Amino acid sequence: MATVRFTRNIQRHVECPTREVTGSTLRAVLDHYFQENEKARGYVLDEQGRVRQHMVVFIDGEMVRDRDGLSDAVEPHSMIDVIQALSGG
Amino acid sequence: MSDRCYVSTRKGLFTVDRGASKWSISRVMFVGDNVTLTMHDPRNGNLLAALNHGHFGIKVHRSTDGAETWQEIAVPQYPPLPEGYTPKPHPFTGKPLDWALKLIWGLTPGGSDQPGVVWCGTMPGGLFKSENNGESWELNRPLWDDPKREDWGPNGAEFPGIHSICVDPRDSRHVSVAISTGGVWITRDGGKSWGPGGSGMRADYFPEEQMGDNNVQDVHCLAQCAANPEVFWVQHHNGIFRSTDGAASWTEIKDVKPSVFGFPVAIHPRKPDTAWFVPSTKDEKRCPTDGRVVVNRTEDGGKTFETLRRGLPQEYAYDLVYRHGLDVDETGNRLVFGSTTGSLWISEDGGDSWQTISSNLPPIYAVRFANS
């Protein structure tokens, strides 16, 4: 199963513990995670199911390419990091 | 008479109460968070606060105990795009409109005969309705699906937005909304059908042929008189307009000193000829004329204006007041306004004189009295 970790900053608003979930695409993995934590979905994805503009997701250290469709492949033991797209300041 | 107001700011929500002798801040909630708008519901005392978390999106919180505790509730959500449909690119941006919530820009309780109903105006132009105090929201499709809605233009932001929602106290099904940029739209059947407001507004930033089109009017704020709902006032990008026939036609109020430009308007709840404005220098500058913060008041339907300045800074002041940054209470005597530079003023004499509550708040987006 893939492991999903979230930025510390999101925890102030909604608890997002690190969890192992199944799925062979990013969409499937995040859907499985959010099924158990529906409130967190809207903090990461917008209502059209896309990664929010200033959020970014890495799979095994690689930034995901398909931010709208979330079709990027996930390996059985992938590490997925959901973080804020911070830049300077 | 209201002894409390709520101040929504870039860094939290402040409760301001009137004590025995003066007004003072009594509580701050959501410290550090961007609270863009707060609605007080006189029917049940509920508060709905809209927060913009930036990275994490827009959220709505509700308090049922006067701002002591809050619960995150549902947020308005745009529906999926219909199969095969691509939103029309707007000529100003060249981009198709994104069907995703960008900002909550208007929150208004429904009528007294509609417990639980709340209207919510948003960017990019959707009007939402809740029938359960914000537990869930539904996009008003008749307005959203009107082909003219696709022609609404962007404003200072990249998207059109509904910021003013006026529910007629005589008939809750009669709702008037204002859009920047899209003029005034009206329903008389609770949102089943909508039509544009009447003529008379003028958008001099458009070619002459289109200048009078309702759909291009950049209404900054729309207000309706509670005691005489036929009377509306508009603070417009171009100036001040007034209607005495239920928004069927508009008359421009000209030659108002120091400026006809501004964002908010407040109307006296019982006197339709009395309204307040916070003028600023038009329009690229957007700061008080000559560095003096003033409030303009008319008591004769716009024939004359009095420029009120007692208690307000009269030199080197650059406070801008946004469209939700001015409010009048249910008596018409108490007013509050707050600025982008974190100054907050309250008057208890209809604007004749002002008390400074703070000069050090975060940028203020909205002020609202808690009316009964």
XYZ file of C-alpha atoms in Angstrom:
461
model
C 0.000 0.000 0.000
C 1.091 3.564 -0.629
C 1.754 5.940 2.240
C 0.153 9.397 2.212
C 1.656 12.235 4.273
C 0.360 15.785 4.613
C 1.956 19.141 5.293
C 2.056 20.095 8.941
C 0.263 23.356 8.173
C -2.946 21.624 7.159
C -3.226 19.937 10.559
C -4.214 23.254 12.170
C -7.438 23.186 10.180
C -8.152 19.494 9.699
C -6.439 16.445 11.143
C -4.662 14.498 8.396
C -2.667 11.635 9.904
C -0.209 9.694 7.769
C -1.942 6.580 6.477
C -1.370 3.652 4.177
C -3.982 3.282 1.453
C -4.459 1.256 -1.708
C -4.653 2.503 -5.294
C -2.664 2.453 -8.515
C -3.269 6.084 -9.455
C -3.098 9.253 -7.420
C -6.855 9.686 -7.855
C -7.557 6.247 -6.436
C -5.174 6.715 -3.519
C -6.526 10.118 -2.520
C -10.133 8.962 -2.950
C -9.457 6.098 -0.575
C -7.827 8.441 1.918
C -10.608 11.020 1.778
C -13.353 8.420 2.058
C -12.186 8.061 5.653
C -11.627 11.802 6.105
C -14.141 13.638 3.942
C -13.512 17.038 5.510
C -9.900 17.004 4.332
C -10.835 16.533 0.670
C -11.775 20.180 0.142
C -8.500 21.361 1.671
C -6.462 19.544 -0.997
C -8.767 19.288 -4.023
C -11.250 21.808 -5.409
C -14.865 20.969 -6.239
C -13.838 19.781 -9.701
C -11.490 17.227 -8.147
C -8.307 19.037 -9.171
C -5.314 19.703 -6.956
C -5.820 23.197 -5.513
C -3.849 25.889 -7.287
C -1.351 26.408 -4.496
C -1.049 22.811 -3.376
C 1.412 20.343 -4.811
C 1.672 16.555 -4.608
C 4.836 14.467 -4.894
C 4.969 10.735 -5.605
C 8.290 9.259 -4.518
C 9.861 12.701 -4.736
C 8.496 13.485 -8.208
C 5.964 16.283 -8.599
C 2.726 15.017 -10.112
C 2.087 16.087 -13.698
C -1.649 15.571 -14.041
C -2.970 18.023 -11.469
C -6.490 17.922 -12.925
C -7.013 14.238 -13.667
C -4.691 12.814 -10.971
C -3.822 9.973 -13.336
C -0.162 9.712 -12.250
C 0.780 6.124 -11.442
C 1.338 5.032 -7.865
C 3.498 1.991 -7.037
C 2.524 -0.441 -4.266
C 5.023 1.092 -1.833
C 5.027 4.689 -3.036
C 5.403 7.618 -0.666
C 2.962 10.424 -1.444
C 3.512 13.890 0.005
C 0.773 16.540 -0.060
C 2.290 19.947 0.620
C 1.747 23.655 0.055
C 3.349 25.240 -2.975
C 5.288 27.775 -0.954
C 7.751 30.013 -2.690
C 9.800 32.505 -0.779
C 8.451 35.243 1.445
C -30.201 49.626 18.736
C -27.163 47.449 18.236
C -24.454 47.260 20.899
C -22.228 44.870 18.964
C -20.526 44.666 15.625
C -18.359 42.084 13.926
C -15.236 43.098 12.048
C -13.821 40.701 9.440
C -10.137 41.207 8.745
C -7.139 39.724 7.002
C -5.992 38.267 10.319
C -9.116 37.351 12.213
C -12.654 38.193 13.260
C -13.095 40.849 15.949
C -16.121 41.371 18.159
C -16.632 45.008 19.148
C -19.043 45.768 21.992
C -20.458 48.902 23.482
C -19.686 49.119 27.166
C -21.141 51.592 29.632
C -19.231 54.513 28.170
C -17.470 53.420 25.005
C -16.971 50.807 22.305
C -14.087 48.384 22.580
C -12.830 45.121 21.137
C -13.952 42.242 23.318
C -12.876 39.154 21.409
C -10.813 37.960 18.467
C -11.411 34.648 16.746
C -9.535 32.892 13.916
C -6.339 34.763 14.758
C -4.032 34.760 11.753
C -6.718 33.573 9.340
C -8.192 35.560 6.497
C -11.833 36.259 7.402
C -13.359 37.886 4.364
C -16.990 38.301 5.435
C -19.236 37.598 8.417
C -23.036 37.526 8.429
C -25.191 38.015 11.497
C -28.623 36.458 11.177
C -31.211 38.496 13.096
C -33.723 35.602 12.936
C -31.728 33.245 15.145
C -28.512 35.035 16.152
C -26.347 32.739 14.032
C -23.055 33.976 12.658
C -21.628 32.694 9.399
C -17.995 33.552 8.728
C -16.301 33.075 5.371
C -12.599 32.273 5.560
C -10.124 32.170 2.717
C -7.246 29.879 3.602
C -5.452 30.510 0.320
C -3.681 27.192 -0.247
C -6.515 25.253 1.348
C -9.429 27.100 -0.224
C -12.561 28.859 1.018
C -14.328 27.611 4.164
C -17.460 28.595 6.094
C -17.754 28.486 9.875
C -20.894 28.981 11.963
C -21.401 30.130 15.528
C -24.697 29.745 17.353
C -23.478 31.313 20.604
C -22.457 34.822 19.643
C -18.936 34.064 18.360
C -17.768 32.053 21.380
C -17.489 28.718 19.562
C -17.414 27.870 15.877
C -18.006 24.845 13.716
C -16.867 24.396 10.125
C -19.897 23.806 7.919
C -20.495 23.206 4.237
C -18.977 25.473 1.622
C -20.751 26.380 -1.619
C -19.448 24.224 -4.438
C -19.781 24.711 -8.161
C -21.210 21.695 -10.018
C -19.258 19.589 -12.499
C -19.052 20.987 -16.014
C -21.777 19.497 -18.231
C -20.513 16.853 -20.650
C -19.037 18.451 -23.773
C -19.467 21.999 -22.523
C -16.622 24.483 -22.460
C -17.271 27.801 -20.713
C -17.128 30.775 -23.035
C -13.840 32.683 -22.792
C -14.427 36.235 -21.627
C -12.976 38.781 -24.038
C -11.226 40.614 -21.193
C -9.286 37.597 -20.003
C -9.364 35.317 -23.032
C -9.852 32.437 -20.638
C -12.881 30.250 -20.001
C -14.439 30.804 -16.613
C -13.308 28.296 -14.023
C -16.272 26.630 -12.307
C -14.674 26.698 -8.875
C -15.271 28.859 -5.826
C -12.828 31.768 -5.627
C -14.405 34.018 -3.006
C -17.514 34.343 -0.866
C -18.496 37.946 -1.507
C -22.051 38.194 -0.193
C -23.949 36.546 2.672
C -27.526 37.604 3.387
C -30.253 35.992 5.487
C -33.519 35.168 3.752
C -36.744 36.791 4.870
C -38.333 36.466 8.268
C -40.815 33.975 6.795
C -37.983 31.770 5.498
C -36.191 30.371 8.549
C -32.922 28.757 7.581
C -32.630 30.418 4.198
C -29.292 32.110 3.506
C -28.180 33.574 0.184
C -24.497 33.519 -0.757
C -22.907 35.497 -3.579
C -19.564 34.353 -4.889
C -16.773 34.782 -7.363
C -16.821 33.657 -10.147
C -20.460 34.768 -10.302
C -22.551 31.998 -8.768
C -25.425 32.708 -6.397
C -25.966 29.947 -3.846
C -28.875 29.300 -1.513
C -28.998 27.336 1.698
C -32.303 26.312 3.250
C -30.739 24.960 6.447
C -28.571 27.739 7.887
C -25.564 26.754 5.803
C -25.594 22.995 6.339
C -25.728 22.641 2.552
C -25.739 24.979 -0.438
C -27.172 24.814 -3.918
C -26.160 26.878 -6.937
C -29.082 28.883 -8.313
C -29.184 27.426 -11.817
C -31.664 29.816 -13.460
C -29.282 32.741 -12.927
C -26.135 30.718 -13.564
C -27.566 29.238 -16.769
C -28.731 32.563 -18.172
C -26.634 33.122 -21.333
C -26.037 36.731 -20.300
C -24.300 35.546 -17.146
C -21.416 34.346 -19.297
C -20.841 37.933 -20.385
C -20.353 39.250 -16.852
C -16.934 40.796 -16.669
C -14.042 40.596 -14.272
C -13.516 43.385 -11.771
C -10.382 44.194 -9.817
C -10.131 40.426 -9.474
C -9.985 38.073 -12.415
C -13.611 36.972 -12.113
C -17.085 38.468 -11.869
C -18.682 38.274 -8.457
C -22.021 38.749 -6.693
C -21.458 40.958 -3.660
C -24.823 42.534 -2.786
C -28.008 40.583 -2.078
C -31.168 42.473 -1.056
C -34.196 40.512 0.144
C -37.396 42.564 -0.064
C -38.917 42.782 3.429
C -42.410 42.819 1.838
C -41.854 39.610 -0.126
C -38.926 37.253 0.478
C -39.247 35.862 -3.041
C -38.230 39.255 -4.398
C -34.432 39.292 -4.327
C -32.133 41.802 -6.016
C -28.463 41.074 -6.485
C -25.601 43.177 -7.802
C -22.590 41.977 -9.701
C -19.203 43.444 -10.325
C -19.297 43.483 -13.263
C -22.815 42.544 -14.357
C -25.254 45.175 -13.116
C -28.348 44.361 -11.076
C -30.422 41.201 -11.491
C -33.828 40.609 -9.943
C -36.046 37.634 -9.168
C -39.632 37.898 -7.952
C -40.259 34.175 -7.609
C -37.568 33.138 -5.164
C -34.943 32.508 -7.817
C -36.892 30.472 -10.379
C -36.475 33.230 -12.957
C -34.300 36.345 -13.180
C -34.213 39.495 -15.212
C -31.900 42.478 -15.459
C -32.529 45.661 -13.529
C -33.693 48.766 -15.335
C -31.816 51.395 -17.281
C -30.159 54.578 -16.159
C -26.791 53.425 -14.910
C -23.821 54.445 -17.001
C -20.492 52.720 -17.539
C -18.297 55.367 -19.096
C -15.385 52.945 -19.295
C -17.274 51.146 -22.103
C -17.896 52.163 -25.744
C -20.874 54.497 -26.050
C -23.110 51.867 -27.650
C -22.810 49.602 -24.624
C -22.488 52.197 -21.910
C -26.078 51.813 -20.722
C -26.258 48.015 -20.846
C -27.108 46.609 -17.417
C -24.687 43.744 -17.956
C -21.592 45.960 -18.080
C -22.376 48.053 -15.001
C -19.720 47.817 -12.322
C -21.953 48.103 -9.281
C -19.714 48.339 -6.233
C -22.541 48.081 -3.710
C -26.361 47.896 -3.773
C -28.551 48.785 -0.783
C -32.339 48.701 -0.329
C -34.352 50.728 2.181
C -36.070 48.471 4.720
C -39.007 50.836 5.268
C -39.432 51.783 1.616
C -38.083 48.895 -0.472
C -38.854 50.701 -3.710
C -35.779 52.796 -2.991
C -32.333 51.470 -3.827
C -28.977 53.222 -3.713
C -25.937 52.156 -5.698
C -22.303 53.036 -5.295
C -20.999 52.386 -8.775
C -17.549 52.533 -10.319
C -18.757 55.626 -12.145
C -20.542 57.298 -9.281
C -23.765 57.231 -7.307
C -27.157 56.096 -8.616
C -30.593 55.933 -7.002
C -33.824 54.203 -7.863
C -37.241 55.033 -6.426
C -39.154 52.486 -8.484
C -37.753 49.158 -7.318
C -34.674 49.224 -9.581
C -36.794 49.675 -12.711
C -34.853 52.860 -13.483
C -31.838 54.695 -12.083
C -30.965 58.346 -11.669
C -27.366 59.439 -11.489
C -26.367 61.710 -8.605
C -23.661 64.016 -9.901
C -21.266 66.645 -8.647
C -20.724 65.202 -5.187
C -17.652 66.534 -3.402
C -14.972 65.448 -2.755
C -15.679 62.486 -5.054
C -18.484 60.285 -6.359
C -16.135 57.286 -6.381
C -16.080 54.743 -3.585
C -17.132 51.232 -2.703
C -19.748 51.048 0.080
C -23.172 52.590 0.559
C -25.396 52.344 3.637
C -29.025 53.388 3.627
C -31.092 54.532 6.577
C -33.495 51.725 7.479
C -36.473 54.094 7.852
C -35.537 57.152 5.788
C -35.071 56.291 2.112
C -33.646 59.726 1.352
C -30.785 59.258 3.819
C -27.661 57.379 2.748
C -23.961 57.354 3.594
C -20.923 56.931 1.362
C -17.174 56.859 1.934
C -15.659 58.733 -1.004
C -12.180 58.250 -2.345
C -10.309 59.674 -5.274
C -11.357 58.049 -8.529
C -10.214 55.611 -9.560
C -6.646 54.618 -10.160
C -5.605 56.227 -6.894
C -8.281 54.866 -4.572
C -7.411 56.726 -1.417
C -9.057 59.576 0.474
C -8.954 62.901 -1.312
C -6.122 65.057 0.048
C -5.387 62.430 2.705
C -8.604 63.239 4.601
C -10.995 60.472 5.660
C -14.606 61.644 5.352
C -18.101 60.222 5.141
C -20.683 61.756 2.828
C -24.294 61.845 3.966
C -27.355 62.879 2.063
C -30.703 63.380 3.772
C -32.648 64.631 0.772
C -32.319 61.815 -1.738
C -29.042 63.035 -3.174
C -29.926 66.671 -3.851
C -27.300 67.748 -1.332
C -24.530 66.030 0.600
C -22.865 66.869 3.871
C -19.241 65.873 4.257
C -18.752 64.520 7.781
C -15.283 64.556 9.285
C -15.503 65.146 13.069
C -13.320 62.538 14.757
C -11.816 61.280 11.486
C -8.157 61.816 10.477
C -7.760 64.901 8.343
C -4.166 64.666 7.206
C -1.910 62.013 5.720
C -4.586 59.322 5.928
C -4.852 56.770 3.116
C -7.602 54.496 4.367
C -9.632 52.775 1.677
C -13.011 51.340 2.679
C -14.213 48.261 0.834
C -17.816 47.577 -0.202
C -18.670 45.657 2.961
C -16.648 48.002 5.153
C -19.558 50.292 6.153
C -22.754 49.436 8.018
C -25.673 51.168 9.700
C -27.663 49.651 12.537
C -31.418 49.138 12.721
C -32.005 52.587 14.247
C -30.088 54.513 11.606
C -28.147 56.316 14.340
C -25.165 54.020 14.705
C -22.673 53.535 11.926
C -19.408 51.662 11.703
C -16.719 51.638 9.070
C -13.300 50.059 8.769
C -10.427 50.501 6.376
C -7.731 48.633 4.534
C -5.174 50.163 6.870
C -6.873 48.742 9.942
C -8.705 51.756 11.274
C -12.170 51.299 12.751
C -14.611 54.107 13.527
C -18.091 54.136 15.056
C -20.664 56.923 15.163
C -23.691 57.104 17.432
C -25.176 60.235 15.924
C -25.788 59.319 12.317
C -22.267 60.191 11.265
C -22.047 63.676 12.797
C -19.108 62.539 14.919
C -16.900 59.452 15.056
C -14.990 57.525 17.721
C -11.784 55.742 16.779
C -12.019 52.166 18.060
C -8.623 51.104 16.723
C -5.974 52.237 14.277
C -4.018 49.004 14.461
C -6.268 46.244 13.207
C -5.372 44.078 10.226
C -6.821 45.168 6.862
C -10.600 45.285 7.319
C -12.808 43.619 4.738
C -16.249 43.804 6.315
C -18.134 45.247 9.272
C -21.610 44.198 10.359
C -23.805 45.219 13.281
C -25.583 42.485 15.190
C -29.141 43.679 14.731
C -32.068 42.103 16.523
